[in-house]
Short mmCIF file of C-alpha atoms in Angstrom, two decimals:
data_model
loop_
_atom_site.label_atom_id
_atom_site.label_comp_id
_atom_site.label_asym_id
_atom_site.label_seq_id
_atom_site.Cartn_x
_atom_site.Cartn_y
_atom_site.Cartn_z
CA MET A 32 -27.61 12.24 -10.62
CA GLU A 33 -30.58 9.98 -10.18
CA GLN A 34 -29.78 6.74 -8.38
CA ARG A 35 -31.33 3.55 -9.64
CA ASN A 36 -32.40 0.87 -7.22
CA GLU A 37 -31.57 -2.77 -7.79
CA PRO A 38 -34.62 -5.01 -8.36
CA MET A 39 -35.89 -6.63 -5.16
CA ASN A 40 -35.58 -10.40 -5.67
CA PRO A 41 -37.93 -10.91 -8.64
CA PRO A 42 -39.49 -14.36 -9.02
CA ALA A 43 -37.11 -16.95 -10.49
CA ALA A 44 -39.19 -17.19 -13.67
CA GLU A 45 -38.70 -13.45 -14.29
CA ARG A 46 -35.06 -13.18 -13.26
CA LYS A 47 -32.56 -12.83 -16.09
CA LYS A 48 -29.41 -14.90 -16.01
CA ARG A 49 -26.42 -12.85 -14.94
CA ILE A 50 -23.20 -12.48 -16.95
CA LEU A 51 -19.95 -11.07 -15.59
CA SER A 52 -16.95 -10.29 -17.74
CA GLY A 53 -13.74 -8.42 -17.03
CA ILE A 54 -11.04 -6.85 -19.16
CA GLN A 55 -7.67 -5.59 -17.99
CA PRO A 56 -6.67 -1.97 -18.70
CA SER A 57 -3.24 -3.02 -19.93
CA GLY A 58 -3.06 -1.55 -23.42
CA THR A 59 -5.62 -1.09 -26.16
CA PRO A 60 -7.76 -4.16 -26.92
CA THR A 61 -7.11 -5.90 -30.21
CA LEU A 62 -9.41 -6.64 -33.09
CA GLY A 63 -9.35 -10.20 -31.74
CA ASN A 64 -10.68 -8.97 -28.39
CA TYR A 65 -13.43 -7.09 -30.22
CA ILE A 66 -14.48 -9.96 -32.51
CA GLY A 67 -14.10 -12.68 -29.90
CA ALA A 68 -15.69 -10.92 -26.95
CA MET A 69 -16.42 -7.21 -26.84
CA ARG A 70 -18.83 -6.85 -29.75
CA ASN A 71 -20.88 -9.74 -28.41
CA TRP A 72 -21.32 -7.92 -25.09
CA LYS A 73 -23.62 -5.39 -26.75
CA LEU A 74 -25.79 -8.23 -28.05
CA LEU A 75 -26.30 -9.60 -24.54
CA GLU A 76 -27.62 -6.54 -22.71
CA ASP A 77 -31.32 -7.12 -23.41
CA GLN A 78 -31.25 -10.85 -22.76
CA TYR A 79 -29.05 -10.95 -19.64
CA ASP A 80 -28.25 -9.01 -16.49
CA CYS A 81 -24.72 -7.89 -17.45
CA LEU A 82 -21.80 -6.58 -15.42
CA TYR A 83 -18.57 -5.50 -17.12
CA MET A 84 -15.56 -4.94 -14.92
CA ILE A 85 -12.32 -3.15 -15.74
CA ALA A 86 -9.96 -5.49 -13.92
CA ASP A 87 -7.41 -3.02 -12.60
CA LEU A 88 -6.57 -5.15 -9.55
CA HIS A 89 -5.53 -7.97 -11.85
CA ALA A 90 -3.40 -5.57 -13.89
CA ILE A 91 -0.89 -4.96 -11.09
CA THR A 92 0.43 -8.53 -11.08
CA VAL A 93 2.73 -6.91 -13.67
CA ARG A 94 4.48 -3.65 -12.77
CA GLN A 95 2.48 -0.62 -13.94
CA GLU A 96 3.30 3.07 -14.29
CA PRO A 97 0.71 4.82 -12.06
CA ALA A 98 -0.19 7.60 -14.50
CA LYS A 99 -0.36 5.15 -17.40
CA LEU A 100 -2.57 2.73 -15.46
CA ARG A 101 -5.02 5.53 -14.63
CA ALA A 102 -5.07 6.72 -18.24
CA GLN A 103 -5.55 3.23 -19.64
CA SER A 104 -8.36 2.51 -17.16
CA LEU A 105 -10.30 5.56 -18.36
CA GLN A 106 -9.52 4.65 -21.96
CA MET A 107 -10.93 1.17 -21.40
CA LEU A 108 -14.13 2.58 -19.91
CA SER A 109 -14.43 4.92 -22.90
CA LEU A 110 -14.00 1.97 -25.25
CA LEU A 111 -16.73 -0.02 -23.50
CA LEU A 112 -19.05 2.92 -24.04
CA ALA A 113 -17.79 3.38 -27.61
CA ILE A 114 -18.69 -0.19 -28.61
CA GLY A 115 -22.23 0.64 -27.55
CA LEU A 116 -22.61 -0.65 -24.00
CA ASP A 117 -25.44 1.26 -22.35
CA PRO A 118 -24.63 2.13 -18.70
CA GLU A 119 -28.36 2.11 -18.01
CA LYS A 120 -28.64 -1.54 -19.06
CA ASN A 121 -25.18 -2.74 -17.97
CA VAL A 122 -23.15 -2.24 -14.82
CA LEU A 123 -19.77 -0.76 -15.82
CA PHE A 124 -17.23 -0.41 -13.03
CA PHE A 125 -13.61 -0.49 -11.91
CA GLN A 126 -12.74 -3.60 -9.92
CA SER A 127 -10.70 -1.56 -7.41
CA HIS A 128 -13.76 0.59 -6.58
CA VAL A 129 -15.60 -2.43 -5.14
CA HIS A 130 -13.70 -3.42 -1.99
CA GLN A 131 -15.58 -6.70 -1.72
CA HIS A 132 -13.39 -8.16 -4.49
CA ALA A 133 -10.26 -8.07 -2.34
CA GLU A 134 -12.15 -9.36 0.71
CA MET A 135 -13.72 -12.25 -1.17
CA GLY A 136 -10.34 -13.03 -2.70
CA TRP A 137 -8.88 -13.53 0.79
CA LEU A 138 -11.75 -15.74 1.92
CA LEU A 139 -11.39 -17.97 -1.14
CA ASN A 140 -7.60 -18.13 -0.76
CA CYS A 141 -8.20 -19.95 2.50
CA PHE A 142 -10.21 -22.64 0.70
CA THR A 143 -7.88 -23.09 -2.28
CA TYR A 144 -4.89 -25.40 -2.35
CA MET A 145 -1.32 -24.65 -3.41
CA GLY A 146 -1.33 -27.64 -5.73
CA GLU A 147 -4.34 -26.28 -7.59
CA MET A 148 -2.64 -22.94 -8.18
CA SER A 149 0.66 -24.52 -9.23
CA ARG A 150 -1.14 -26.25 -12.10
CA MET A 151 -2.38 -23.00 -13.64
CA THR A 152 -0.73 -22.76 -17.07
CA GLN A 153 -1.00 -18.96 -17.26
CA PHE A 154 1.09 -18.66 -14.07
CA LYS A 155 3.81 -20.66 -15.76
CA ASP A 156 3.59 -18.57 -18.95
CA LYS A 157 3.61 -15.22 -17.17
CA SER A 158 6.40 -16.30 -14.83
CA ALA A 159 8.54 -17.03 -17.87
CA LYS A 160 7.77 -13.59 -19.34
CA HIS A 161 8.26 -11.70 -16.05
CA ALA A 162 11.01 -13.70 -14.36
CA ASP A 163 12.08 -10.67 -12.31
CA ASN A 164 8.61 -10.25 -10.77
CA ILE A 165 7.11 -13.63 -9.87
CA ASN A 166 4.89 -12.29 -7.10
CA CYS A 167 2.23 -13.90 -4.93
CA GLY A 168 -0.51 -12.04 -6.76
CA LEU A 169 0.58 -13.64 -10.02
CA PHE A 170 0.31 -17.03 -8.33
CA THR A 171 -3.10 -16.51 -6.72
CA TYR A 172 -4.89 -14.24 -9.16
CA PRO A 173 -7.14 -17.09 -10.38
CA VAL A 174 -8.58 -17.05 -6.84
CA LEU A 175 -9.28 -13.32 -7.12
CA MET A 176 -10.86 -14.04 -10.50
CA ALA A 177 -13.04 -16.68 -8.85
CA GLY A 178 -14.06 -14.09 -6.28
CA ASP A 179 -14.94 -11.65 -9.07
CA ILE A 180 -17.34 -14.17 -10.57
CA LEU A 181 -18.82 -15.61 -7.38
CA LEU A 182 -19.45 -12.21 -5.76
CA TYR A 183 -22.13 -11.49 -8.34
CA GLN A 184 -23.64 -15.00 -8.39
CA ALA A 185 -22.92 -15.01 -12.12
CA ASN A 186 -24.62 -17.74 -14.12
CA LEU A 187 -22.46 -17.26 -17.20
CA VAL A 188 -18.90 -16.08 -17.84
CA PRO A 189 -17.66 -15.34 -21.37
CA VAL A 190 -14.38 -17.25 -21.69
CA GLY A 191 -11.83 -17.89 -24.38
CA ALA A 192 -9.83 -21.08 -24.67
CA ASP A 193 -7.05 -19.57 -22.53
CA GLN A 194 -9.43 -18.89 -19.64
CA THR A 195 -11.28 -22.19 -19.33
CA GLN A 196 -8.84 -23.45 -16.70
CA HIS A 197 -9.60 -20.42 -14.53
CA LEU A 198 -13.34 -20.97 -14.84
CA GLU A 199 -12.87 -24.60 -13.83
CA ILE A 200 -10.94 -23.68 -10.66
CA CYS A 201 -13.68 -21.13 -9.89
CA ARG A 202 -16.28 -23.87 -10.17
CA ASP A 203 -14.16 -26.18 -7.98
CA ILE A 204 -13.79 -23.54 -5.27
CA ALA A 205 -17.52 -22.70 -5.33
CA THR A 206 -18.46 -26.38 -5.15
CA ARG A 207 -16.09 -26.86 -2.19
CA LEU A 208 -17.59 -23.93 -0.26
CA ASN A 209 -21.12 -25.03 -1.07
CA ALA A 210 -20.37 -28.52 0.24
CA LEU A 211 -19.02 -27.07 3.48
CA TYR A 212 -21.59 -24.34 4.08
CA SER A 213 -24.55 -25.15 1.78
CA GLY A 214 -25.75 -22.87 -0.96
CA VAL A 215 -23.30 -19.97 -0.75
CA PHE A 216 -22.53 -19.56 -4.46
CA THR A 217 -24.07 -20.02 -7.87
CA ILE A 218 -21.93 -22.41 -9.93
CA PRO A 219 -21.07 -20.49 -13.14
CA GLU A 220 -21.03 -21.87 -16.66
CA GLY A 221 -18.84 -20.75 -19.55
CA TYR A 222 -20.32 -18.74 -22.40
CA SER A 223 -18.68 -18.79 -25.85
CA PRO A 224 -19.86 -16.95 -28.96
CA LYS A 225 -20.57 -19.18 -31.93
CA ILE A 226 -18.47 -17.28 -34.47
CA GLY A 227 -15.30 -15.26 -34.48
CA ALA A 228 -14.15 -16.58 -31.14
CA ARG A 229 -10.48 -16.89 -32.03
CA VAL A 230 -8.47 -14.42 -34.12
CA MET A 231 -4.85 -15.33 -34.70
CA SER A 232 -1.61 -13.33 -34.85
CA LEU A 233 -0.88 -11.66 -38.19
CA GLN A 234 2.77 -12.76 -38.00
CA ASP A 235 2.39 -16.16 -36.34
CA PRO A 236 -1.09 -17.44 -37.28
CA LYS A 237 -0.72 -20.55 -35.13
CA ARG A 238 -0.97 -18.30 -32.05
CA LYS A 239 -3.86 -16.19 -30.77
CA MET A 240 -3.74 -12.45 -31.50
CA SER A 241 -2.48 -10.70 -28.36
CA LYS A 242 -1.80 -7.09 -27.44
CA SER A 243 1.31 -8.21 -25.56
CA ASP A 244 2.96 -9.34 -28.82
CA PRO A 245 5.04 -7.10 -31.12
CA GLU A 246 2.91 -4.41 -32.74
CA ASP A 247 2.79 -5.89 -36.24
CA CYS A 248 1.19 -9.06 -34.84
CA PHE A 249 -2.15 -7.46 -33.96
CA ILE A 250 -4.67 -4.82 -35.00
CA GLY A 251 -5.56 -2.45 -32.16
CA ILE A 252 -9.10 -1.10 -31.91
CA LEU A 253 -7.70 2.44 -32.00
CA ASP A 254 -5.24 1.85 -34.89
CA THR A 255 -5.49 4.46 -37.67
CA PRO A 256 -6.50 3.37 -41.18
CA ASP A 257 -2.89 3.74 -42.36
CA THR A 258 -1.65 1.56 -39.49
CA VAL A 259 -4.30 -1.08 -40.22
CA ARG A 260 -3.32 -1.07 -43.89
CA ARG A 261 0.40 -1.42 -43.09
CA LYS A 262 -0.13 -4.29 -40.68
CA TYR A 263 -2.33 -6.28 -43.05
CA ARG A 264 0.07 -5.65 -45.92
CA ARG A 265 2.79 -7.32 -43.82
CA ALA A 266 0.57 -10.17 -42.62
CA VAL A 267 1.94 -13.67 -43.19
CA THR A 268 0.34 -15.69 -46.00
CA ASP A 269 2.12 -18.42 -48.01
CA SER A 270 3.57 -19.19 -51.46
CA ASP A 271 0.57 -21.17 -52.70
CA ALA A 272 -1.17 -18.08 -54.15
CA GLN A 273 -4.61 -19.69 -53.81
CA ILE A 274 -7.32 -18.24 -51.58
CA ARG A 275 -9.05 -21.04 -49.69
CA PHE A 276 -9.95 -21.77 -46.09
CA ASP A 277 -7.53 -24.39 -44.81
CA PRO A 278 -6.38 -23.59 -41.24
CA GLU A 279 -3.99 -26.54 -41.10
CA ASN A 280 -2.08 -25.92 -44.32
CA LYS A 281 -2.82 -22.21 -44.91
CA PRO A 282 -3.10 -20.66 -41.43
CA GLY A 283 -2.26 -17.09 -42.49
CA VAL A 284 -4.74 -16.94 -45.35
CA SER A 285 -7.37 -18.73 -43.29
CA ASN A 286 -6.94 -16.21 -40.47
CA LEU A 287 -7.51 -13.29 -42.85
CA LEU A 288 -10.59 -15.04 -44.25
CA SER A 289 -11.93 -15.66 -40.72
CA ILE A 290 -11.49 -11.99 -39.82
CA LEU A 291 -13.24 -10.92 -43.02
CA CYS A 292 -16.12 -13.33 -42.37
CA ALA A 293 -16.53 -12.10 -38.80
CA LEU A 294 -16.57 -8.43 -39.86
CA THR A 295 -18.83 -8.73 -42.92
CA GLY A 296 -21.18 -11.48 -41.75
CA GLU A 297 -20.69 -13.39 -45.00
CA THR A 298 -20.38 -17.15 -45.02
CA MET A 299 -16.96 -18.60 -45.66
CA GLU A 300 -18.21 -20.32 -48.84
CA SER A 301 -19.56 -17.14 -50.43
CA LEU A 302 -16.53 -15.14 -49.39
CA VAL A 303 -14.06 -17.62 -50.90
CA ALA A 304 -16.18 -17.78 -54.06
CA SER A 305 -16.10 -13.99 -54.41
CA LEU A 306 -12.30 -14.04 -54.22
CA GLU A 307 -11.83 -16.85 -56.71
CA GLY A 308 -9.08 -16.02 -59.22
CA LYS A 309 -7.85 -13.08 -57.15
CA GLY A 310 -4.56 -12.70 -55.31
CA TYR A 311 -3.53 -12.23 -51.71
CA GLY A 312 -3.31 -8.49 -52.27
CA ASP A 313 -7.03 -8.44 -53.02
CA LEU A 314 -7.73 -10.44 -49.85
CA LYS A 315 -5.64 -8.08 -47.76
CA ASN A 316 -7.33 -5.03 -49.30
CA ALA A 317 -10.76 -6.51 -48.56
CA VAL A 318 -9.98 -7.29 -44.92
CA THR A 319 -8.36 -3.85 -44.53
CA GLU A 320 -11.44 -2.02 -45.77
CA ALA A 321 -13.77 -4.14 -43.63
CA THR A 322 -11.63 -3.48 -40.56
CA VAL A 323 -11.39 0.27 -41.15
CA GLU A 324 -15.15 0.54 -41.66
CA THR A 325 -15.83 -1.47 -38.50
CA LEU A 326 -13.45 0.54 -36.34
CA LYS A 327 -14.30 4.02 -37.66
CA PRO A 328 -17.54 4.61 -35.67
CA ILE A 329 -16.01 3.06 -32.54
CA GLN A 330 -13.02 5.40 -32.76
CA GLU A 331 -15.26 8.42 -33.30
CA ARG A 332 -17.37 7.62 -30.24
CA PHE A 333 -14.24 6.88 -28.23
CA GLY A 334 -12.96 10.39 -28.98
CA GLN A 335 -16.19 11.87 -27.64
CA PHE A 336 -16.22 9.83 -24.42
CA ILE A 337 -12.54 10.16 -23.52
CA GLY A 338 -12.89 13.92 -23.71
CA ASP A 339 -15.84 14.03 -21.29
CA LYS A 340 -14.26 13.33 -17.90
CA ALA A 341 -17.37 14.38 -15.96
CA TYR A 342 -19.53 11.86 -17.80
CA LEU A 343 -16.98 9.08 -17.35
CA GLU A 344 -16.86 9.79 -13.62
CA SER A 345 -20.64 9.63 -13.34
CA VAL A 346 -20.64 6.26 -15.13
CA TYR A 347 -17.93 4.61 -13.03
CA ARG A 348 -19.18 6.01 -9.71
CA GLU A 349 -22.72 4.80 -10.28
CA GLY A 350 -21.43 1.50 -11.66
CA ALA A 351 -19.40 0.94 -8.49
CA GLN A 352 -22.42 1.69 -6.30
CA ARG A 353 -24.60 -0.78 -8.19
CA ALA A 354 -21.91 -3.45 -8.21
CA SER A 355 -21.17 -2.95 -4.51
CA ARG A 356 -24.79 -3.51 -3.52
CA ILE A 357 -24.83 -6.88 -5.26
CA ALA A 358 -21.36 -7.86 -4.05
CA GLU A 359 -22.07 -6.98 -0.43
CA ARG A 360 -25.05 -9.32 -0.29
CA THR A 361 -22.88 -12.25 -1.37
CA LEU A 362 -19.91 -11.32 0.84
CA SER A 363 -22.11 -10.91 3.92
CA LYS A 364 -23.78 -14.25 3.24
CA ALA A 365 -20.42 -16.01 2.83
CA MET A 366 -18.95 -14.44 5.97
CA LYS A 367 -22.00 -15.38 8.02
CA LYS A 368 -21.85 -18.96 6.75
CA ILE A 369 -18.13 -19.23 7.55
CA GLY A 370 -18.72 -17.99 11.08
CA PHE A 371 -17.74 -14.31 11.28
CA VAL A 372 -19.63 -12.04 13.69
CA ALA A 373 -22.07 -9.84 11.76
CA LYS A 374 -21.35 -6.11 11.58
#
């Protein structure tokens, strides 16, 4: 396998901005993950220097079955390839294959305060869901997440509304280190897509669609057409029987309209006009067909990649090598600044 070299410090005017994003291998991503984040990743690869990390270290804050974790990690890599990410243009890797993540996480732990971590809302939420396993990793994983971002000197980080607090603590930690040791880290900014950023639960449309919810609440990227049809048929609407976009008073109908807009590219106005005089069954049929058509080619490509273990191994091994070269430069710089003896 031919090894590619990383570019040697191109002039600032020529250097692309760098984006890092991570996704945990804890179950199949939802249609919300795809619309809100994953499909946009493909659109970024020519404009930015992109790294996409399968965050398997983050996954173990919740107890995992070893065989299942390995299988889901390979499935996630296959899905990243299936949505069209080119491993020649993007760096695709497993977080656990780049040892600098754990090392940077420890360094940053020593510059992060208990009070800052105790204010993290996701720690409170996950502690309530996993009361029998409130571990230290669950408490400090925003620091590891900060290390993930800062290791690669990322300029931009795609974030949803539930992750903005973690990006803010990352920025705070980086600013603190930079004030102490001057110019260690790039301060990252959030990146949010303009459309389709938030898909809601099919059963509770006031809440974001999540793969950790009961199965009827979300559409999985690998759901069969029959499963997609069944889930949409059961999706919550209302008794008004009028199709219009009104998130406050008609959250279920508005959610289905938002999904349909995101998948077809139509404007909300033209979509609502085309459904005038029709019933909720017609809306559900339309969003079903759009979803099935969107997912079909992804599922076909996924089947090809997941069956080619040799190719997957070549992708993740080379991705780890490329990621490690970038990460090591930052880690070595940080350790030197802090005062460690060079290797």
